[in-house]
PDB file of C-alpha atoms in Angstrom:
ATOM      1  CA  UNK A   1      80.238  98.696  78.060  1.00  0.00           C
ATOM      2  CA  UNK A   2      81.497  96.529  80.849  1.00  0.00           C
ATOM      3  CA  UNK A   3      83.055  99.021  82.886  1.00  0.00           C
ATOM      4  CA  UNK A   4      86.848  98.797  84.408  1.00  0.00           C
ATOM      5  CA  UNK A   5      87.248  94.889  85.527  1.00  0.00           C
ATOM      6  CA  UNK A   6      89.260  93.999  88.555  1.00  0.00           C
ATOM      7  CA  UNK A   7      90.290  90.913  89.594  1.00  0.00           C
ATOM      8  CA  UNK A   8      90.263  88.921  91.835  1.00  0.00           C
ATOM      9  CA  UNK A   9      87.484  90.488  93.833  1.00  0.00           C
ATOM     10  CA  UNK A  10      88.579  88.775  97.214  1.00  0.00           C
ATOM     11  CA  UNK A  11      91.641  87.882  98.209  1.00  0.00           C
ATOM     12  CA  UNK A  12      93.144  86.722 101.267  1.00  0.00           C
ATOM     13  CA  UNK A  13      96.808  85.669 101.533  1.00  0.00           C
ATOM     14  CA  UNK A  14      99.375  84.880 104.663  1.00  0.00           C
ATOM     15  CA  UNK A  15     102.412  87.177 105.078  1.00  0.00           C
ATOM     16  CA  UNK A  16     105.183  87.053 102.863  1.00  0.00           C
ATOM     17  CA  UNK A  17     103.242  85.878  99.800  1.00  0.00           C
ATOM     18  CA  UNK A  18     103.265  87.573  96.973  1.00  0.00           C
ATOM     19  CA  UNK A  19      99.714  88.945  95.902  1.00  0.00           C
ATOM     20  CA  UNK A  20      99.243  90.241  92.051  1.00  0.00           C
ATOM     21  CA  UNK A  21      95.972  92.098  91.212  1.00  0.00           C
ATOM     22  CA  UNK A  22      94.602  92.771  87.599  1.00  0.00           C
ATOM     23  CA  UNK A  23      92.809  95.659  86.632  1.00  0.00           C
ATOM     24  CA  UNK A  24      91.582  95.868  82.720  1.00  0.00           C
ATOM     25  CA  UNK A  25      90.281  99.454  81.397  1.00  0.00           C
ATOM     26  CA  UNK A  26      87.864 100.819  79.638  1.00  0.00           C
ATOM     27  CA  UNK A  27      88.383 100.318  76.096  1.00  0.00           C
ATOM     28  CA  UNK A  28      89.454 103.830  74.741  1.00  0.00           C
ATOM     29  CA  UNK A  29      90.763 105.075  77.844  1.00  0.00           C
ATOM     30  CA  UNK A  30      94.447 106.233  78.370  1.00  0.00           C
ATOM     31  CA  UNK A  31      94.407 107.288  81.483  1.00  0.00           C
ATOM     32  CA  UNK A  32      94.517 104.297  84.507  1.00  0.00           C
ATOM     33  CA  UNK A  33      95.093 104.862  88.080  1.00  0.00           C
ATOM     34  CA  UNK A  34      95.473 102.782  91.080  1.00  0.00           C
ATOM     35  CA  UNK A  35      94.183 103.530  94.593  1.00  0.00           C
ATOM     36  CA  UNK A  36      94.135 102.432  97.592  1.00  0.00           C
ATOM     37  CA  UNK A  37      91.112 102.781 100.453  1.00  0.00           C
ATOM     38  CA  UNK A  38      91.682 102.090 104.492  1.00  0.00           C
ATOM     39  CA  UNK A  39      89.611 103.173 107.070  1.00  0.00           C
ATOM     40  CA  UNK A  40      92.393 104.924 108.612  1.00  0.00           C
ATOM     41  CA  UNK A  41      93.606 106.610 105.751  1.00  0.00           C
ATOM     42  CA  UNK A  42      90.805 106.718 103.371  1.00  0.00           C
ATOM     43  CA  UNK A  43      91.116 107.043  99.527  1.00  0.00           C
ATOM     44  CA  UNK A  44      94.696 106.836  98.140  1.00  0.00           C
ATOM     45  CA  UNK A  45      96.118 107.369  94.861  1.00  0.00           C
ATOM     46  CA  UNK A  46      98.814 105.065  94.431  1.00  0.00           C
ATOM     47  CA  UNK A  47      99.968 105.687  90.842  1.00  0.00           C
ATOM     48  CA  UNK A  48      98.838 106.670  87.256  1.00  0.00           C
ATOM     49  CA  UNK A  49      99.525 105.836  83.650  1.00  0.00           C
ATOM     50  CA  UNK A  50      99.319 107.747  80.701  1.00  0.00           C
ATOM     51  CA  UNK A  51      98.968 106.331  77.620  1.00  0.00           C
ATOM     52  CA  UNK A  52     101.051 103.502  79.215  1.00  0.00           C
ATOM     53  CA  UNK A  53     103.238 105.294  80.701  1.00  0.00           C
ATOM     54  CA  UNK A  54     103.790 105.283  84.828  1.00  0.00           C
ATOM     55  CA  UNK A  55     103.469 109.350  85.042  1.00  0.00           C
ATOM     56  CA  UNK A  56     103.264 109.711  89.008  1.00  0.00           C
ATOM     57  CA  UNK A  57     104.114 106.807  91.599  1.00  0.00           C
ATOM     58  CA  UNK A  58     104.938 109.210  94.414  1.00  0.00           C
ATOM     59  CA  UNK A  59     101.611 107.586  96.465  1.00  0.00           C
ATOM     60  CA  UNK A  60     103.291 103.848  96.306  1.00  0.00           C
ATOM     61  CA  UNK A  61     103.864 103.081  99.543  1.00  0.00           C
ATOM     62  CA  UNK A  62     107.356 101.291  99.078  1.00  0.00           C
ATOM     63  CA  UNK A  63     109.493  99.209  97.394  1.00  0.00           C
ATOM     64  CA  UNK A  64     107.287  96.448  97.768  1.00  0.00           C
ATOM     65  CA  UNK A  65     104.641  97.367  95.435  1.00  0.00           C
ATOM     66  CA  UNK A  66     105.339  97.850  91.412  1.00  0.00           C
ATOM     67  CA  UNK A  67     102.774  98.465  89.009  1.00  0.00           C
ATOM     68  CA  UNK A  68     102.713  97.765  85.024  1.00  0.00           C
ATOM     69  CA  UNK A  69     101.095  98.530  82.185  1.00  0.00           C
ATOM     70  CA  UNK A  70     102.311  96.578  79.691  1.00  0.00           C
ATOM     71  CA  UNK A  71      99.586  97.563  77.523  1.00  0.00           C
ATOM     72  CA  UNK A  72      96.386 100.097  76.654  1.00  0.00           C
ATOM     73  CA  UNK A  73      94.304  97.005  77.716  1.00  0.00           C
ATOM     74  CA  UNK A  74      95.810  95.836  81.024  1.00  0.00           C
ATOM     75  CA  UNK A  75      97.479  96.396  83.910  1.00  0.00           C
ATOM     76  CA  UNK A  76      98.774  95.038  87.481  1.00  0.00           C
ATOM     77  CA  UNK A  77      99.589  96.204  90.776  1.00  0.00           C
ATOM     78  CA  UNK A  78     101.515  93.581  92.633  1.00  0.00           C
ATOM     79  CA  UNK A  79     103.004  93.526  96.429  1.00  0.00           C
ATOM     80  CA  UNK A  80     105.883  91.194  97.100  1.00  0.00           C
ATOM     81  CA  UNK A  81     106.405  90.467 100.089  1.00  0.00           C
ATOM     82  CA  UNK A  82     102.787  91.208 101.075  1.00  0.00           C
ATOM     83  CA  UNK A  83     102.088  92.272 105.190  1.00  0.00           C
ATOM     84  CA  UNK A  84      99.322  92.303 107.238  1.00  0.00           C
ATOM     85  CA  UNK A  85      99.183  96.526 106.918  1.00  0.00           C
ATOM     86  CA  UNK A  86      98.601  96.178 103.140  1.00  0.00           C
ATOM     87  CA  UNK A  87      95.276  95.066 103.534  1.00  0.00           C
ATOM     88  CA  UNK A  88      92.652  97.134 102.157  1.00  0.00           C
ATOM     89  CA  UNK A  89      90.460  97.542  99.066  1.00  0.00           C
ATOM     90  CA  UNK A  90      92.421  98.102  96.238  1.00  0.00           C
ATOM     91  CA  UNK A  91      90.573 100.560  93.200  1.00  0.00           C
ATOM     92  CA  UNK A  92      91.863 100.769  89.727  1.00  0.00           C
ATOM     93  CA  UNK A  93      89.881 103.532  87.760  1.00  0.00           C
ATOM     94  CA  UNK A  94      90.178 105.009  83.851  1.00  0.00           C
ATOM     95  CA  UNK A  95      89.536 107.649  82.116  1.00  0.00           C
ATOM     96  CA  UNK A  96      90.331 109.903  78.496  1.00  0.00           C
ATOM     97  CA  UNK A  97      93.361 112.296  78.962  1.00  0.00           C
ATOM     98  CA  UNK A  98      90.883 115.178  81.074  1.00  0.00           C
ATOM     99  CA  UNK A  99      87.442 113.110  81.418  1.00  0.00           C
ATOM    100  CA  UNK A 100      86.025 111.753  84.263  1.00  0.00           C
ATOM    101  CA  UNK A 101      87.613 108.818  86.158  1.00  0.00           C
ATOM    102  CA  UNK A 102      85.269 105.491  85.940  1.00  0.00           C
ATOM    103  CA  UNK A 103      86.016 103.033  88.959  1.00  0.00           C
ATOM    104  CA  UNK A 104      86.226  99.054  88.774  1.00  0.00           C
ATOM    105  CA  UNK A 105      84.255  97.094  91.773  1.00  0.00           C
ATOM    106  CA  UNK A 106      87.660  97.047  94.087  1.00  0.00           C
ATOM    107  CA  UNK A 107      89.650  93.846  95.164  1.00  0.00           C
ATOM    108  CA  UNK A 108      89.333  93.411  98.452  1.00  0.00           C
ATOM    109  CA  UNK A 109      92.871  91.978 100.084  1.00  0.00           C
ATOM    110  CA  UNK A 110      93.448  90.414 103.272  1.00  0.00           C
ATOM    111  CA  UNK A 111      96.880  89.585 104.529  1.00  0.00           C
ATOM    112  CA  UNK A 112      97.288  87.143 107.660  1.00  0.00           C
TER     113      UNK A 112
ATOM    114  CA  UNK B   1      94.815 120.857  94.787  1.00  0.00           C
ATOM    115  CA  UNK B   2      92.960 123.260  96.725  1.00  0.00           C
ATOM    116  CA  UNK B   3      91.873 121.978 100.202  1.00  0.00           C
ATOM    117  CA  UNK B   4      88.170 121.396 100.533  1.00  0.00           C
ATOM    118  CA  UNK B   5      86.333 121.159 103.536  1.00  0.00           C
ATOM    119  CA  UNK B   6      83.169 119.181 103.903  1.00  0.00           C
ATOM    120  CA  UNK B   7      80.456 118.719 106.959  1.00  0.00           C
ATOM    121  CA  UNK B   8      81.402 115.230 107.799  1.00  0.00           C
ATOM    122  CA  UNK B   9      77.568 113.830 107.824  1.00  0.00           C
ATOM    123  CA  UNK B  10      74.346 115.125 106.730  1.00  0.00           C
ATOM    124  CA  UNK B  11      70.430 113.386 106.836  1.00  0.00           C
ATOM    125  CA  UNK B  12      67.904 113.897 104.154  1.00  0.00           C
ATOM    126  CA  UNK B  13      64.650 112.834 103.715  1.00  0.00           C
ATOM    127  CA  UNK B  14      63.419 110.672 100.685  1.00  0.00           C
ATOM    128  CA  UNK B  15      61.582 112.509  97.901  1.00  0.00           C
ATOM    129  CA  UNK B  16      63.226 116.157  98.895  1.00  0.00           C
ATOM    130  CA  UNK B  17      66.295 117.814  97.594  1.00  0.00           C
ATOM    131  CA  UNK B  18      69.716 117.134  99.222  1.00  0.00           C
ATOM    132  CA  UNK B  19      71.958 120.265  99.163  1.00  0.00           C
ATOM    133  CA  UNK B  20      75.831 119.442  99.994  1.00  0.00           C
ATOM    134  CA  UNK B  21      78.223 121.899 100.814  1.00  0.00           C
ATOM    135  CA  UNK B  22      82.165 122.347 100.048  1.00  0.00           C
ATOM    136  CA  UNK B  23      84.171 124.987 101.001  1.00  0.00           C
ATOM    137  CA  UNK B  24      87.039 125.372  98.682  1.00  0.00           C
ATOM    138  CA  UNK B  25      88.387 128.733  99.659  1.00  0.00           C
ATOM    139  CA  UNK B  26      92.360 128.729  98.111  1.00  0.00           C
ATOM    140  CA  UNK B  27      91.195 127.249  94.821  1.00  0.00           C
ATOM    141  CA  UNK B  28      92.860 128.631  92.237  1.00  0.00           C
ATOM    142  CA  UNK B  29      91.704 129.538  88.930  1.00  0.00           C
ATOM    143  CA  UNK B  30      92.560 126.631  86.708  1.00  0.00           C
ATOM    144  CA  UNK B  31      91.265 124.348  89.037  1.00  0.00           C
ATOM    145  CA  UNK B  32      87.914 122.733  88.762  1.00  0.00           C
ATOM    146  CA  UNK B  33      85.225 121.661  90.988  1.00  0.00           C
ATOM    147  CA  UNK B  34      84.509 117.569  90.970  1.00  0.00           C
ATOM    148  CA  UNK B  35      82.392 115.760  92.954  1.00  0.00           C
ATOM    149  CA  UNK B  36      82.093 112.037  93.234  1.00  0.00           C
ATOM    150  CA  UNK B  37      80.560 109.318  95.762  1.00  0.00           C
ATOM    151  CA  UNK B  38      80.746 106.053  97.028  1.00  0.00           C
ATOM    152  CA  UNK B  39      77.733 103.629  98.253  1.00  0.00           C
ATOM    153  CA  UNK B  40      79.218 100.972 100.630  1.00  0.00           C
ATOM    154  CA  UNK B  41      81.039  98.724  99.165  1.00  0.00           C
ATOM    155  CA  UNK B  42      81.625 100.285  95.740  1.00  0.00           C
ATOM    156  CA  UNK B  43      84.049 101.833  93.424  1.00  0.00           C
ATOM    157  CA  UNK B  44      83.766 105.220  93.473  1.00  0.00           C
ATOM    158  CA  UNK B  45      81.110 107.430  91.147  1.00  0.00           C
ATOM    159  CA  UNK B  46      81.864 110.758  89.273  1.00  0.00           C
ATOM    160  CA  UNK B  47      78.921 112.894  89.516  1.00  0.00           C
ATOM    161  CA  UNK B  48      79.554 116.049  87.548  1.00  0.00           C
ATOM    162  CA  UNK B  49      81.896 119.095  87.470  1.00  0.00           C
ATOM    163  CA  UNK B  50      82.292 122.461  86.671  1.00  0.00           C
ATOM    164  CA  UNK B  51      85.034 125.738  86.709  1.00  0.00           C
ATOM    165  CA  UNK B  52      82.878 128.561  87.331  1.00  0.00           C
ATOM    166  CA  UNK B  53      79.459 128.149  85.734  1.00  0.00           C
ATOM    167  CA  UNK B  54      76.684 126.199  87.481  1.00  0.00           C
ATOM    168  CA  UNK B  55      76.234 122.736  85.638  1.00  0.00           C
ATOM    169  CA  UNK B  56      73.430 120.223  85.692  1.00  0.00           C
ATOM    170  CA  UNK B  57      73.175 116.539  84.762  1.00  0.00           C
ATOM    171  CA  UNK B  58      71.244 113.711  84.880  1.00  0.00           C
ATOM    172  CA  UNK B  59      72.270 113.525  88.452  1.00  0.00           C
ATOM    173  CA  UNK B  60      72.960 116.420  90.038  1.00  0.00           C
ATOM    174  CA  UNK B  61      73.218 120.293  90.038  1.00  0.00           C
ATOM    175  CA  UNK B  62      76.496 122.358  90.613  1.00  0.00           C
ATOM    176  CA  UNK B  63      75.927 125.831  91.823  1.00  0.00           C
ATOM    177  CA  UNK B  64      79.270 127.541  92.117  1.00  0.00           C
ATOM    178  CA  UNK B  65      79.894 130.949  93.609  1.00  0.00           C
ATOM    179  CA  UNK B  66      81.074 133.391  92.163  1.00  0.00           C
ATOM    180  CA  UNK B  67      83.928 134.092  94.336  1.00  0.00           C
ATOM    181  CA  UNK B  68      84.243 130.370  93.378  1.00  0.00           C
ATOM    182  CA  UNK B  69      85.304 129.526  97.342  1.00  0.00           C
ATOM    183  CA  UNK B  70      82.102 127.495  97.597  1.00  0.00           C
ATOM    184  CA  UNK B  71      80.278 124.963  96.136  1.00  0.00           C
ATOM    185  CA  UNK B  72      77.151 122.950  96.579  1.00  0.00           C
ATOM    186  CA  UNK B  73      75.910 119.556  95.265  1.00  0.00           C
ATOM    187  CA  UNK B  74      72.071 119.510  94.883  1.00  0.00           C
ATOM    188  CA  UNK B  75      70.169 115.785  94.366  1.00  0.00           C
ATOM    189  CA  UNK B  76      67.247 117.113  93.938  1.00  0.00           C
ATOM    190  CA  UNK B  77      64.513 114.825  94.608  1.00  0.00           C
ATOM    191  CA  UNK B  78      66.783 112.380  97.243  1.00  0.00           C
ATOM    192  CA  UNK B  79      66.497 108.416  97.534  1.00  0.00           C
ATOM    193  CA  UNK B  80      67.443 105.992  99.525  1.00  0.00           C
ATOM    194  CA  UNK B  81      69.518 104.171  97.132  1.00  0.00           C
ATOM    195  CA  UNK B  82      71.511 107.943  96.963  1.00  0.00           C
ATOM    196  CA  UNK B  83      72.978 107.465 100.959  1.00  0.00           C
ATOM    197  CA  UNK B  84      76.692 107.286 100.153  1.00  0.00           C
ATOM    198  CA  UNK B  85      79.628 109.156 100.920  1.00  0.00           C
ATOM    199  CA  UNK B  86      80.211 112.147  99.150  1.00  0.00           C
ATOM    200  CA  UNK B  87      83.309 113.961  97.651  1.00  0.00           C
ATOM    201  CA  UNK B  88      84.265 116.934  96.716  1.00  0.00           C
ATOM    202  CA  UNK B  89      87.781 118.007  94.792  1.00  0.00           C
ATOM    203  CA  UNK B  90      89.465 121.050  93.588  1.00  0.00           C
ATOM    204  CA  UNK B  91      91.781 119.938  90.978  1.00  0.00           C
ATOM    205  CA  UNK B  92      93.504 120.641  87.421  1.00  0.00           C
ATOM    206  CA  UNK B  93      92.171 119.572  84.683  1.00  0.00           C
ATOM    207  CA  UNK B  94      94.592 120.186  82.401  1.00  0.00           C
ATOM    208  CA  UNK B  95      92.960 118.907  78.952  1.00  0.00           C
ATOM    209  CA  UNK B  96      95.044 116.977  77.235  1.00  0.00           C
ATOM    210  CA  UNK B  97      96.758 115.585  79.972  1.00  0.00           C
ATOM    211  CA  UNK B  98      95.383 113.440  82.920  1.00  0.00           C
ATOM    212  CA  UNK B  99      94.798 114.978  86.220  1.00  0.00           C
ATOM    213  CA  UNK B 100      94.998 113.319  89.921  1.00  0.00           C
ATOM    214  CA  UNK B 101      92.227 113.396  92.737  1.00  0.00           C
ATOM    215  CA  UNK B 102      92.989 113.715  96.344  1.00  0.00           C
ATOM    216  CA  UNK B 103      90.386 111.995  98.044  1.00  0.00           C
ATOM    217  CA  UNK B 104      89.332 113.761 101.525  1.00  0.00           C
ATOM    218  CA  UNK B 105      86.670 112.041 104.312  1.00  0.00           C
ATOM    219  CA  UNK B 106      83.919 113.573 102.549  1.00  0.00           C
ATOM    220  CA  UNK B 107      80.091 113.818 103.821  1.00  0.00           C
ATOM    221  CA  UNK B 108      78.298 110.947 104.633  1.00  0.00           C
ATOM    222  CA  UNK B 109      74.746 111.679 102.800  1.00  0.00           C
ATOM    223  CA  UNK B 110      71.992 108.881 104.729  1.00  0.00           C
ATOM    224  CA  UNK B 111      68.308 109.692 102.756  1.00  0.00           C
ATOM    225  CA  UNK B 112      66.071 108.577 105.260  1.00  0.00           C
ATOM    226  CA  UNK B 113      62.252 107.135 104.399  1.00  0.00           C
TER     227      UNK B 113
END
């Protein structure tokens, strides 16, 4: 089992840019979330999917960030345009309907 | 979810048992006790849960009391490689459907040699 995959794990971009991140589940989960971790603000749910489904996006930020799913496999969070006070590390985690939720490694994103 | 309250760090020495704290005291009844934790630099890691019975894993005990306002995470034989940061959460688990975590600053566990 390979665990959720992220990519990329780094990434450092200027203001303005657009920055896409990739998060692929667990196979056999329907459940996929996407958080966000700052020092100042700690661990953040952004938004979760159910069965592919966006159920709650009340944590994104703004307009500036959408997230897909367009299927049980993979899915993306992407910022356009990015700023400097989106830079954190960036979680995407899975899990079955009521289980346990299984982290990926994080992408870390830096915006100039 | 409930509001939990954590001791912000704690030390522990290597080889003994490692007993963290939560104070949960507005849980409600359909909500469960989760704890999770994060070595530097990583993802997340669920550790086990329970409602109201004390659990064990490969990882960890849950004791739960029965007025269910506490809990306490027990490692019980502590090593280095366990200093992370640890979380508790009182949330639904509503089976069937999927459930959200609200992350709080959690305790800082450092196992010391």
């Amino acid at each position: 089992d390979a665990g959720v995959i992220q990519s990329p794990r780094h990434e450092v971009t200027e203001m303005g840019q657009e920055v896409t991140l990739r998060c692929k589940p667990i196979s056999g989960h329907n459940s996929l979330f996407w958080y966000r971790q700052t020092m100042m603000r700690g661990l953040e749910l952004l938004i979760y999917f159910n069965n592919n489904v966006p159920i709650d996006d009340s944590g994104m930020p703004e307009d500036r960030f959408s997230a897909k799913m367009p299927n049980a496999s993979f899915s993306t969070l992407k910022i356009q345009p990015s700023e400097p006070r989106d830079s954190a590390v960036y979680f995407c985690a899975s899990s079955l309907s009521s289980g346990s939720q299984f982290f990926g490694p994080g992408t870390r994103l830096t915006v100039l | 979810d409930a509001k939990t309250t954590q001791p912000p760090s704690m030390d522990c020495a290597e080889g003994r048992a490692a007993n963290l704290p939560c104070n949960h005291s507005t849980i409600s009844g359909n909500e469960y006790v989760y704890w999770y934790r994060q070595i530097h630099s990583q993802g997340p890691q669920y550790i086990i849960h329970g409602l109201k019975n004390n659990e064990t894993n490969e990882m960890a005990s849950l004791i739960i009391t029965e007025d269910r306002k506490s809990s306490t995470l027990i490692l019980p034989h502590a090593t280095l490689r366990d200093t992370a940061v640890y979380y508790c959460i009182a949330t639904l688990n509503s089976g069937g459907s999927n459930y959200k975590l609200t992350f709080g600053k959690g305790t800082l566990l450092t196992v010391n040699p």
